[in-house]
């Protein structure tokens, strides 16, 4: 185990011989903390700025706020301070090149990078996993860095995995399976009802209000789910992925990264797939996509009552399957 002690182990209790960590020691130890990767972008006097940053954090839910730490020597940091606004672009696992590009010096960082403009003109990386448009409400100094506390005014996200940063390297974050055993009834019911509650909230906000692009993407994902379910030889994981992309797209319609994160933690797609499968590894029935197709139809038709009924019916059906499996497992035991 690597240690960088700030006290002498031979000193008597209460009389430690303290010393200051060197920058090298601190860098080595703090490098063991894995983090996500973002590109902070800003627009100042019609000039776009951008830099890679991992010292970021969510700060508050009400109001939604984030914290960003940037070197006082950073041009982007100075642009954020001067303009009072910035965008946080959360990178996906396939965007290591973008992380390296924006970590470098130079004025051509945006060359060839697809961007759109945020509400205040900030460059938003089109291929980012998520984007948040922020307004600085307070700036404080911490050592060599400026710390920006900012309110999030707009946010959006897509399905995918994040880019990770660990020990000076970019890489993929391998998530341990979070699937719950089918006989863990209380945990399954709690997760399914939590997921349904989030889905109902999104439905109340967006049923009947989807634009052409949002609706077309939802319909495309339903078609992908149907096609995956029709291939019995396909791995169950492919159906889970297709369902996950569809459900996360629906939740992302609310425009809240916090809500999407909460929904992801319920693992509704993985739980549903394994409850539908009659045996481990076997795909659900070919028509298992129909409740989701009907839900998107309800969104298109502006029928909130129908959407609510579909969400609850699907949830209760999954809970019933879990309950029966628990009973069967108890009888077998």
mmCIF file of C-alpha atoms in Angstrom:
data_model
loop_
_atom_site.group_PDB
_atom_site.id
_atom_site.type_symbol
_atom_site.label_atom_id
_atom_site.label_comp_id
_atom_site.label_asym_id
_atom_site.label_seq_id
_atom_site.Cartn_x
_atom_site.Cartn_y
_atom_site.Cartn_z
ATOM 1 C CA UNK A 1 0.000 0.000 0.000
ATOM 2 C CA UNK A 2 1.339 3.413 -0.962
ATOM 3 C CA UNK A 3 1.503 5.793 1.971
ATOM 4 C CA UNK A 4 2.367 9.452 2.276
ATOM 5 C CA UNK A 5 2.271 10.106 5.979
ATOM 6 C CA UNK A 6 1.942 13.571 7.424
ATOM 7 C CA UNK A 7 2.979 12.444 10.895
ATOM 8 C CA UNK A 8 5.638 10.291 12.526
ATOM 9 C CA UNK A 9 4.363 6.900 13.712
ATOM 10 C CA UNK A 10 6.934 6.916 16.531
ATOM 11 C CA UNK A 11 5.712 10.169 18.050
ATOM 12 C CA UNK A 12 3.605 10.018 21.191
ATOM 13 C CA UNK A 13 -0.165 10.431 20.754
ATOM 14 C CA UNK A 14 -1.064 14.097 20.523
ATOM 15 C CA UNK A 15 2.530 15.044 19.641
ATOM 16 C CA UNK A 16 2.717 14.081 15.954
ATOM 17 C CA UNK A 17 5.593 15.514 13.971
ATOM 18 C CA UNK A 18 3.571 17.058 11.158
ATOM 19 C CA UNK A 19 5.055 17.965 7.803
ATOM 20 C CA UNK A 20 3.584 19.312 4.620
ATOM 21 C CA UNK A 21 2.926 16.983 1.710
ATOM 22 C CA UNK A 22 4.981 17.720 -1.367
ATOM 23 C CA UNK A 23 3.066 18.383 -4.604
ATOM 24 C CA UNK A 24 4.505 15.160 -6.049
ATOM 25 C CA UNK A 25 3.281 13.061 -3.119
ATOM 26 C CA UNK A 26 -0.169 14.605 -3.277
ATOM 27 C CA UNK A 27 -0.392 14.063 -7.051
ATOM 28 C CA UNK A 28 0.593 10.408 -6.646
ATOM 29 C CA UNK A 29 -1.936 9.676 -3.919
ATOM 30 C CA UNK A 30 -4.871 11.692 -5.291
ATOM 31 C CA UNK A 31 -4.282 10.001 -8.642
ATOM 32 C CA UNK A 32 -5.831 6.890 -7.101
ATOM 33 C CA UNK A 33 -9.182 8.685 -7.108
ATOM 34 C CA UNK A 34 -11.026 7.777 -10.305
ATOM 35 C CA UNK A 35 -13.168 10.510 -11.819
ATOM 36 C CA UNK A 36 -15.193 11.349 -14.865
ATOM 37 C CA UNK A 37 -13.921 13.695 -17.549
ATOM 38 C CA UNK A 38 -15.488 16.912 -18.793
ATOM 39 C CA UNK A 39 -14.650 19.671 -21.226
ATOM 40 C CA UNK A 40 -15.529 23.090 -19.877
ATOM 41 C CA UNK A 41 -16.376 25.536 -22.661
ATOM 42 C CA UNK A 42 -17.078 29.257 -22.598
ATOM 43 C CA UNK A 43 -17.673 32.167 -24.953
ATOM 44 C CA UNK A 44 -16.029 35.466 -24.112
ATOM 45 C CA UNK A 45 -16.051 38.440 -26.498
ATOM 46 C CA UNK A 46 -17.173 36.139 -29.331
ATOM 47 C CA UNK A 47 -14.161 33.843 -28.826
ATOM 48 C CA UNK A 48 -14.771 30.180 -27.876
ATOM 49 C CA UNK A 49 -12.655 28.630 -25.132
ATOM 50 C CA UNK A 50 -12.407 25.059 -23.904
ATOM 51 C CA UNK A 51 -10.338 22.920 -21.587
ATOM 52 C CA UNK A 52 -10.460 19.424 -20.113
ATOM 53 C CA UNK A 53 -11.388 19.247 -16.432
ATOM 54 C CA UNK A 54 -12.003 16.445 -13.961
ATOM 55 C CA UNK A 55 -12.252 18.541 -10.785
ATOM 56 C CA UNK A 56 -16.005 18.959 -11.067
ATOM 57 C CA UNK A 57 -18.893 17.932 -8.874
ATOM 58 C CA UNK A 58 -22.637 18.263 -8.446
ATOM 59 C CA UNK A 59 -23.299 20.606 -5.557
ATOM 60 C CA UNK A 60 -27.024 21.041 -5.008
ATOM 61 C CA UNK A 61 -30.343 19.720 -6.279
ATOM 62 C CA UNK A 62 -32.470 22.715 -5.259
ATOM 63 C CA UNK A 63 -31.437 24.830 -6.985
ATOM 64 C CA UNK A 64 -29.446 22.579 -9.351
ATOM 65 C CA UNK A 65 -25.823 23.588 -8.950
ATOM 66 C CA UNK A 66 -22.359 22.341 -9.869
ATOM 67 C CA UNK A 67 -18.829 23.103 -8.706
ATOM 68 C CA UNK A 68 -15.905 23.479 -11.098
ATOM 69 C CA UNK A 69 -12.250 24.005 -10.163
ATOM 70 C CA UNK A 70 -9.943 25.578 -12.765
ATOM 71 C CA UNK A 71 -6.374 26.834 -12.689
ATOM 72 C CA UNK A 72 -6.044 30.590 -12.432
ATOM 73 C CA UNK A 73 -3.579 30.304 -15.322
ATOM 74 C CA UNK A 74 -6.204 28.725 -17.582
ATOM 75 C CA UNK A 75 -7.458 30.878 -20.453
ATOM 76 C CA UNK A 76 -10.772 29.066 -20.287
ATOM 77 C CA UNK A 77 -10.949 29.685 -16.549
ATOM 78 C CA UNK A 78 -10.417 33.392 -17.095
ATOM 79 C CA UNK A 79 -13.070 33.384 -19.819
ATOM 80 C CA UNK A 80 -15.517 31.723 -17.410
ATOM 81 C CA UNK A 81 -14.723 34.326 -14.776
ATOM 82 C CA UNK A 82 -15.157 37.216 -17.218
ATOM 83 C CA UNK A 83 -18.327 35.973 -18.915
ATOM 84 C CA UNK A 84 -19.941 34.434 -15.842
ATOM 85 C CA UNK A 85 -21.199 31.497 -17.893
ATOM 86 C CA UNK A 86 -19.925 28.156 -19.138
ATOM 87 C CA UNK A 87 -20.976 24.750 -20.405
ATOM 88 C CA UNK A 88 -19.938 21.447 -18.871
ATOM 89 C CA UNK A 89 -19.592 18.725 -21.510
ATOM 90 C CA UNK A 90 -19.424 15.263 -19.910
ATOM 91 C CA UNK A 91 -17.398 12.978 -22.168
ATOM 92 C CA UNK A 92 -18.375 9.467 -23.209
ATOM 93 C CA UNK A 93 -16.065 6.476 -23.124
ATOM 94 C CA UNK A 94 -15.179 6.911 -26.817
ATOM 95 C CA UNK A 95 -14.045 10.535 -26.434
ATOM 96 C CA UNK A 96 -10.512 10.169 -25.088
ATOM 97 C CA UNK A 97 -9.256 12.031 -28.173
ATOM 98 C CA UNK A 98 -11.427 15.012 -27.270
ATOM 99 C CA UNK A 99 -10.093 14.932 -23.704
ATOM 100 C CA UNK A 100 -6.509 15.041 -24.976
ATOM 101 C CA UNK A 101 -7.305 17.732 -27.554
ATOM 102 C CA UNK A 102 -8.846 20.124 -25.051
ATOM 103 C CA UNK A 103 -6.169 19.420 -22.448
ATOM 104 C CA UNK A 104 -3.542 20.796 -24.834
ATOM 105 C CA UNK A 105 -2.531 24.389 -25.452
ATOM 106 C CA UNK A 106 -3.466 26.238 -28.597
ATOM 107 C CA UNK A 107 -6.257 28.202 -30.234
ATOM 108 C CA UNK A 108 -7.461 25.546 -32.696
ATOM 109 C CA UNK A 109 -9.042 23.132 -30.238
ATOM 110 C CA UNK A 110 -12.452 23.372 -31.882
ATOM 111 C CA UNK A 111 -11.222 22.687 -35.425
ATOM 112 C CA UNK A 112 -13.225 19.775 -36.832
ATOM 113 C CA UNK A 113 -15.193 19.274 -33.581
ATOM 114 C CA UNK A 114 -18.982 19.211 -34.137
ATOM 115 C CA UNK A 115 -20.607 21.747 -31.816
ATOM 116 C CA UNK A 116 -23.918 23.435 -31.284
ATOM 117 C CA UNK A 117 -24.495 26.652 -29.391
ATOM 118 C CA UNK A 118 -26.026 26.889 -25.961
ATOM 119 C CA UNK A 119 -28.479 29.496 -24.769
ATOM 120 C CA UNK A 120 -25.687 32.009 -24.170
ATOM 121 C CA UNK A 121 -23.555 30.962 -27.136
ATOM 122 C CA UNK A 122 -21.305 28.502 -25.299
ATOM 123 C CA UNK A 123 -20.013 25.677 -27.535
ATOM 124 C CA UNK A 124 -21.723 22.369 -26.740
ATOM 125 C CA UNK A 125 -19.885 19.260 -27.960
ATOM 126 C CA UNK A 126 -22.421 17.342 -30.043
ATOM 127 C CA UNK A 127 -20.896 13.955 -29.228
ATOM 128 C CA UNK A 128 -20.733 14.540 -25.470
ATOM 129 C CA UNK A 129 -22.507 12.103 -23.163
ATOM 130 C CA UNK A 130 -24.219 15.047 -21.447
ATOM 131 C CA UNK A 131 -24.125 18.833 -21.472
ATOM 132 C CA UNK A 132 -25.009 21.344 -18.771
ATOM 133 C CA UNK A 133 -25.325 25.089 -19.363
ATOM 134 C CA UNK A 134 -24.358 26.994 -16.240
ATOM 135 C CA UNK A 135 -24.322 30.515 -14.802
ATOM 136 C CA UNK A 136 -21.666 31.395 -12.211
ATOM 137 C CA UNK A 137 -23.144 32.633 -8.940
ATOM 138 C CA UNK A 138 -19.947 32.713 -6.906
ATOM 139 C CA UNK A 139 -16.207 32.508 -7.511
ATOM 140 C CA UNK A 140 -13.716 31.782 -4.749
ATOM 141 C CA UNK A 141 -9.988 31.119 -4.681
ATOM 142 C CA UNK A 142 -8.480 27.854 -3.469
ATOM 143 C CA UNK A 143 -4.709 27.688 -3.694
ATOM 144 C CA UNK A 144 -3.716 27.809 -7.350
ATOM 145 C CA UNK A 145 -7.279 27.419 -8.572
ATOM 146 C CA UNK A 146 -10.487 29.357 -8.966
ATOM 147 C CA UNK A 147 -13.587 27.555 -7.733
ATOM 148 C CA UNK A 148 -16.786 28.375 -9.602
ATOM 149 C CA UNK A 149 -20.165 27.678 -8.009
ATOM 150 C CA UNK A 150 -22.794 27.746 -10.731
ATOM 151 C CA UNK A 151 -26.489 27.199 -11.274
ATOM 152 C CA UNK A 152 -27.466 24.786 -14.040
ATOM 153 C CA UNK A 153 -30.038 26.348 -16.365
ATOM 154 C CA UNK A 154 -30.294 23.678 -19.062
ATOM 155 C CA UNK A 155 -29.096 20.082 -19.307
ATOM 156 C CA UNK A 156 -29.406 17.137 -21.654
ATOM 157 C CA UNK A 157 -27.951 13.633 -21.892
ATOM 158 C CA UNK A 158 -27.859 10.539 -24.071
ATOM 159 C CA UNK A 159 -27.462 6.872 -23.272
ATOM 160 C CA UNK A 160 -23.904 5.619 -22.927
ATOM 161 C CA UNK A 161 -20.980 5.056 -20.580
ATOM 162 C CA UNK A 162 -18.656 7.797 -19.294
ATOM 163 C CA UNK A 163 -14.980 8.348 -19.973
ATOM 164 C CA UNK A 164 -12.937 7.694 -16.822
ATOM 165 C CA UNK A 165 -9.669 9.209 -15.614
ATOM 166 C CA UNK A 166 -7.392 7.229 -13.295
ATOM 167 C CA UNK A 167 -3.662 7.429 -12.509
ATOM 168 C CA UNK A 168 -3.063 9.882 -15.346
ATOM 169 C CA UNK A 169 -4.823 7.795 -17.988
ATOM 170 C CA UNK A 170 -8.162 7.891 -19.749
ATOM 171 C CA UNK A 171 -10.157 4.690 -19.993
ATOM 172 C CA UNK A 172 -13.462 2.938 -19.799
ATOM 173 C CA UNK A 173 -15.330 2.635 -16.533
ATOM 174 C CA UNK A 174 -16.239 -1.011 -15.987
ATOM 175 C CA UNK A 175 -19.421 -1.183 -13.949
ATOM 176 C CA UNK A 176 -20.039 -4.208 -11.790
ATOM 177 C CA UNK A 177 -23.380 -5.887 -12.533
ATOM 178 C CA UNK A 178 -26.035 -4.255 -10.424
ATOM 179 C CA UNK A 179 -28.738 -6.756 -11.149
ATOM 180 C CA UNK A 180 -30.747 -7.910 -8.182
ATOM 181 C CA UNK A 181 -31.495 -11.611 -7.657
ATOM 182 C CA UNK A 182 -35.027 -12.433 -8.783
ATOM 183 C CA UNK A 183 -35.831 -13.709 -5.285
ATOM 184 C CA UNK A 184 -34.867 -10.396 -3.649
ATOM 185 C CA UNK A 185 -38.493 -9.327 -3.861
ATOM 186 C CA UNK A 186 -38.406 -6.242 -1.625
ATOM 187 C CA UNK A 187 -35.447 -4.715 -3.500
ATOM 188 C CA UNK A 188 -36.991 -5.514 -6.891
ATOM 189 C CA UNK A 189 -40.372 -4.050 -5.990
ATOM 190 C CA UNK A 190 -38.753 -0.912 -4.605
ATOM 191 C CA UNK A 191 -36.627 -0.440 -7.739
ATOM 192 C CA UNK A 192 -39.529 -1.044 -10.134
ATOM 193 C CA UNK A 193 -41.861 1.325 -8.293
ATOM 194 C CA UNK A 194 -39.154 3.984 -8.098
ATOM 195 C CA UNK A 195 -38.554 3.660 -11.826
ATOM 196 C CA UNK A 196 -42.277 3.874 -12.529
ATOM 197 C CA UNK A 197 -42.593 7.012 -10.429
ATOM 198 C CA UNK A 198 -39.864 8.703 -12.460
ATOM 199 C CA UNK A 199 -41.466 7.556 -15.733
ATOM 200 C CA UNK A 200 -44.825 8.972 -14.608
ATOM 201 C CA UNK A 201 -43.237 12.312 -13.801
ATOM 202 C CA UNK A 202 -41.642 12.516 -17.232
ATOM 203 C CA UNK A 203 -44.912 11.509 -18.882
ATOM 204 C CA UNK A 204 -46.760 14.286 -17.061
ATOM 205 C CA UNK A 205 -44.215 16.763 -18.425
ATOM 206 C CA UNK A 206 -43.843 15.565 -22.011
ATOM 207 C CA UNK A 207 -46.818 13.507 -23.212
ATOM 208 C CA UNK A 208 -48.187 15.303 -26.258
ATOM 209 C CA UNK A 209 -45.212 17.649 -26.403
ATOM 210 C CA UNK A 210 -42.505 15.755 -28.280
ATOM 211 C CA UNK A 211 -40.942 17.415 -31.288
ATOM 212 C CA UNK A 212 -40.371 15.549 -34.533
ATOM 213 C CA UNK A 213 -36.798 14.545 -33.674
ATOM 214 C CA UNK A 214 -37.650 13.295 -30.165
ATOM 215 C CA UNK A 215 -40.559 11.241 -31.449
ATOM 216 C CA UNK A 216 -38.603 9.789 -34.377
ATOM 217 C CA UNK A 217 -35.769 8.725 -32.078
ATOM 218 C CA UNK A 218 -38.199 7.052 -29.658
ATOM 219 C CA UNK A 219 -39.871 5.171 -32.517
ATOM 220 C CA UNK A 220 -36.490 4.094 -33.878
ATOM 221 C CA UNK A 221 -35.487 2.696 -30.488
ATOM 222 C CA UNK A 222 -38.782 0.786 -30.237
ATOM 223 C CA UNK A 223 -38.106 -0.746 -33.648
ATOM 224 C CA UNK A 224 -34.600 -1.744 -32.507
ATOM 225 C CA UNK A 225 -36.061 -3.359 -29.383
ATOM 226 C CA UNK A 226 -38.596 -5.286 -31.468
ATOM 227 C CA UNK A 227 -35.945 -6.477 -33.922
ATOM 228 C CA UNK A 228 -33.659 -7.616 -31.098
ATOM 229 C CA UNK A 229 -36.454 -9.541 -29.384
ATOM 230 C CA UNK A 230 -37.342 -11.316 -32.609
ATOM 231 C CA UNK A 231 -33.916 -12.991 -32.807
ATOM 232 C CA UNK A 232 -34.004 -15.864 -30.333
ATOM 233 C CA UNK A 233 -30.297 -16.603 -30.753
ATOM 234 C CA UNK A 234 -29.304 -13.093 -29.698
ATOM 235 C CA UNK A 235 -27.823 -12.707 -26.197
ATOM 236 C CA UNK A 236 -30.148 -11.403 -23.494
ATOM 237 C CA UNK A 237 -27.681 -8.555 -22.935
ATOM 238 C CA UNK A 238 -28.490 -7.133 -26.378
ATOM 239 C CA UNK A 239 -32.183 -6.894 -25.489
ATOM 240 C CA UNK A 240 -31.290 -5.266 -22.162
ATOM 241 C CA UNK A 241 -29.137 -2.711 -23.970
ATOM 242 C CA UNK A 242 -31.899 -1.951 -26.487
ATOM 243 C CA UNK A 243 -34.474 -1.523 -23.702
ATOM 244 C CA UNK A 244 -32.054 0.603 -21.676
ATOM 245 C CA UNK A 245 -31.481 2.974 -24.594
ATOM 246 C CA UNK A 246 -35.217 3.333 -25.154
ATOM 247 C CA UNK A 247 -36.109 3.965 -21.513
ATOM 248 C CA UNK A 248 -33.216 6.361 -20.960
ATOM 249 C CA UNK A 249 -34.239 8.306 -24.054
ATOM 250 C CA UNK A 250 -37.745 8.672 -22.632
ATOM 251 C CA UNK A 251 -36.434 9.830 -19.244
ATOM 252 C CA UNK A 252 -33.964 12.240 -20.892
ATOM 253 C CA UNK A 253 -36.964 14.041 -22.409
ATOM 254 C CA UNK A 254 -37.385 15.748 -19.036
ATOM 255 C CA UNK A 255 -34.035 17.485 -19.574
ATOM 256 C CA UNK A 256 -32.687 16.606 -16.125
ATOM 257 C CA UNK A 257 -29.382 14.782 -15.690
ATOM 258 C CA UNK A 258 -30.161 14.288 -11.998
ATOM 259 C CA UNK A 259 -33.440 12.562 -12.847
ATOM 260 C CA UNK A 260 -31.740 10.394 -15.471
ATOM 261 C CA UNK A 261 -29.023 9.366 -12.994
ATOM 262 C CA UNK A 262 -31.674 8.416 -10.439
ATOM 263 C CA UNK A 263 -33.509 6.343 -13.042
ATOM 264 C CA UNK A 264 -30.334 4.542 -14.101
ATOM 265 C CA UNK A 265 -29.767 3.440 -10.517
ATOM 266 C CA UNK A 266 -33.094 1.601 -10.496
ATOM 267 C CA UNK A 267 -31.872 -0.809 -13.225
ATOM 268 C CA UNK A 268 -35.430 -1.211 -14.491
ATOM 269 C CA UNK A 269 -34.365 -2.547 -17.898
ATOM 270 C CA UNK A 270 -32.101 -5.273 -16.507
ATOM 271 C CA UNK A 271 -34.651 -6.326 -13.886
ATOM 272 C CA UNK A 272 -37.479 -6.429 -16.432
ATOM 273 C CA UNK A 273 -35.484 -8.492 -18.925
ATOM 274 C CA UNK A 274 -34.522 -11.126 -16.384
ATOM 275 C CA UNK A 275 -38.047 -11.382 -15.079
ATOM 276 C CA UNK A 276 -39.345 -11.890 -18.617
ATOM 277 C CA UNK A 277 -36.745 -14.540 -19.437
ATOM 278 C CA UNK A 278 -38.018 -18.009 -18.557
ATOM 279 C CA UNK A 279 -34.476 -19.318 -18.185
ATOM 280 C CA UNK A 280 -31.135 -17.514 -17.673
ATOM 281 C CA UNK A 281 -29.782 -16.234 -20.978
ATOM 282 C CA UNK A 282 -33.020 -16.750 -22.946
ATOM 283 C CA UNK A 283 -34.527 -13.745 -24.664
ATOM 284 C CA UNK A 284 -37.942 -12.404 -23.642
ATOM 285 C CA UNK A 285 -40.918 -13.105 -25.872
ATOM 286 C CA UNK A 286 -40.834 -11.527 -29.310
ATOM 287 C CA UNK A 287 -43.778 -9.252 -28.503
ATOM 288 C CA UNK A 288 -42.278 -7.933 -25.258
ATOM 289 C CA UNK A 289 -41.665 -4.595 -26.988
ATOM 290 C CA UNK A 290 -45.398 -3.917 -27.406
ATOM 291 C CA UNK A 291 -46.017 -2.091 -24.082
ATOM 292 C CA UNK A 292 -43.195 0.293 -24.956
ATOM 293 C CA UNK A 293 -44.479 0.827 -28.499
ATOM 294 C CA UNK A 294 -47.909 1.614 -27.065
ATOM 295 C CA UNK A 295 -46.329 4.038 -24.599
ATOM 296 C CA UNK A 296 -44.655 5.989 -27.392
ATOM 297 C CA UNK A 297 -47.983 6.026 -29.257
ATOM 298 C CA UNK A 298 -49.566 7.557 -26.140
ATOM 299 C CA UNK A 299 -46.832 10.206 -26.082
ATOM 300 C CA UNK A 300 -47.554 11.002 -29.728
ATOM 301 C CA UNK A 301 -51.332 11.105 -29.209
ATOM 302 C CA UNK A 302 -51.089 13.287 -26.098
ATOM 303 C CA UNK A 303 -52.932 10.640 -24.066
ATOM 304 C CA UNK A 304 -51.537 10.990 -20.535
ATOM 305 C CA UNK A 305 -54.196 8.693 -19.047
ATOM 306 C CA UNK A 306 -53.205 5.900 -21.409
ATOM 307 C CA UNK A 307 -49.489 6.474 -20.777
ATOM 308 C CA UNK A 308 -50.065 6.295 -17.020
ATOM 309 C CA UNK A 309 -52.037 3.070 -17.352
ATOM 310 C CA UNK A 310 -49.315 1.479 -19.496
ATOM 311 C CA UNK A 311 -46.518 2.397 -17.091
ATOM 312 C CA UNK A 312 -48.350 1.057 -14.051
ATOM 313 C CA UNK A 313 -49.577 -2.081 -15.830
ATOM 314 C CA UNK A 314 -46.053 -2.953 -16.965
ATOM 315 C CA UNK A 315 -44.682 -2.299 -13.482
ATOM 316 C CA UNK A 316 -47.329 -4.343 -11.680
ATOM 317 C CA UNK A 317 -46.884 -7.198 -14.142
ATOM 318 C CA UNK A 318 -43.144 -7.313 -13.448
ATOM 319 C CA UNK A 319 -43.759 -7.171 -9.690
ATOM 320 C CA UNK A 320 -46.222 -10.071 -9.958
ATOM 321 C CA UNK A 321 -43.624 -12.159 -11.797
ATOM 322 C CA UNK A 322 -41.054 -11.394 -9.098
ATOM 323 C CA UNK A 323 -43.576 -12.319 -6.386
ATOM 324 C CA UNK A 324 -44.372 -15.654 -8.033
ATOM 325 C CA UNK A 325 -40.689 -16.463 -8.388
ATOM 326 C CA UNK A 326 -40.146 -15.693 -4.732
ATOM 327 C CA UNK A 327 -42.974 -18.055 -3.794
ATOM 328 C CA UNK A 328 -41.618 -20.743 -6.116
ATOM 329 C CA UNK A 329 -38.138 -20.353 -4.665
ATOM 330 C CA UNK A 330 -39.555 -20.665 -1.160
ATOM 331 C CA UNK A 331 -41.479 -23.814 -2.077
ATOM 332 C CA UNK A 332 -38.369 -25.320 -3.654
ATOM 333 C CA UNK A 333 -36.400 -24.580 -0.513
#
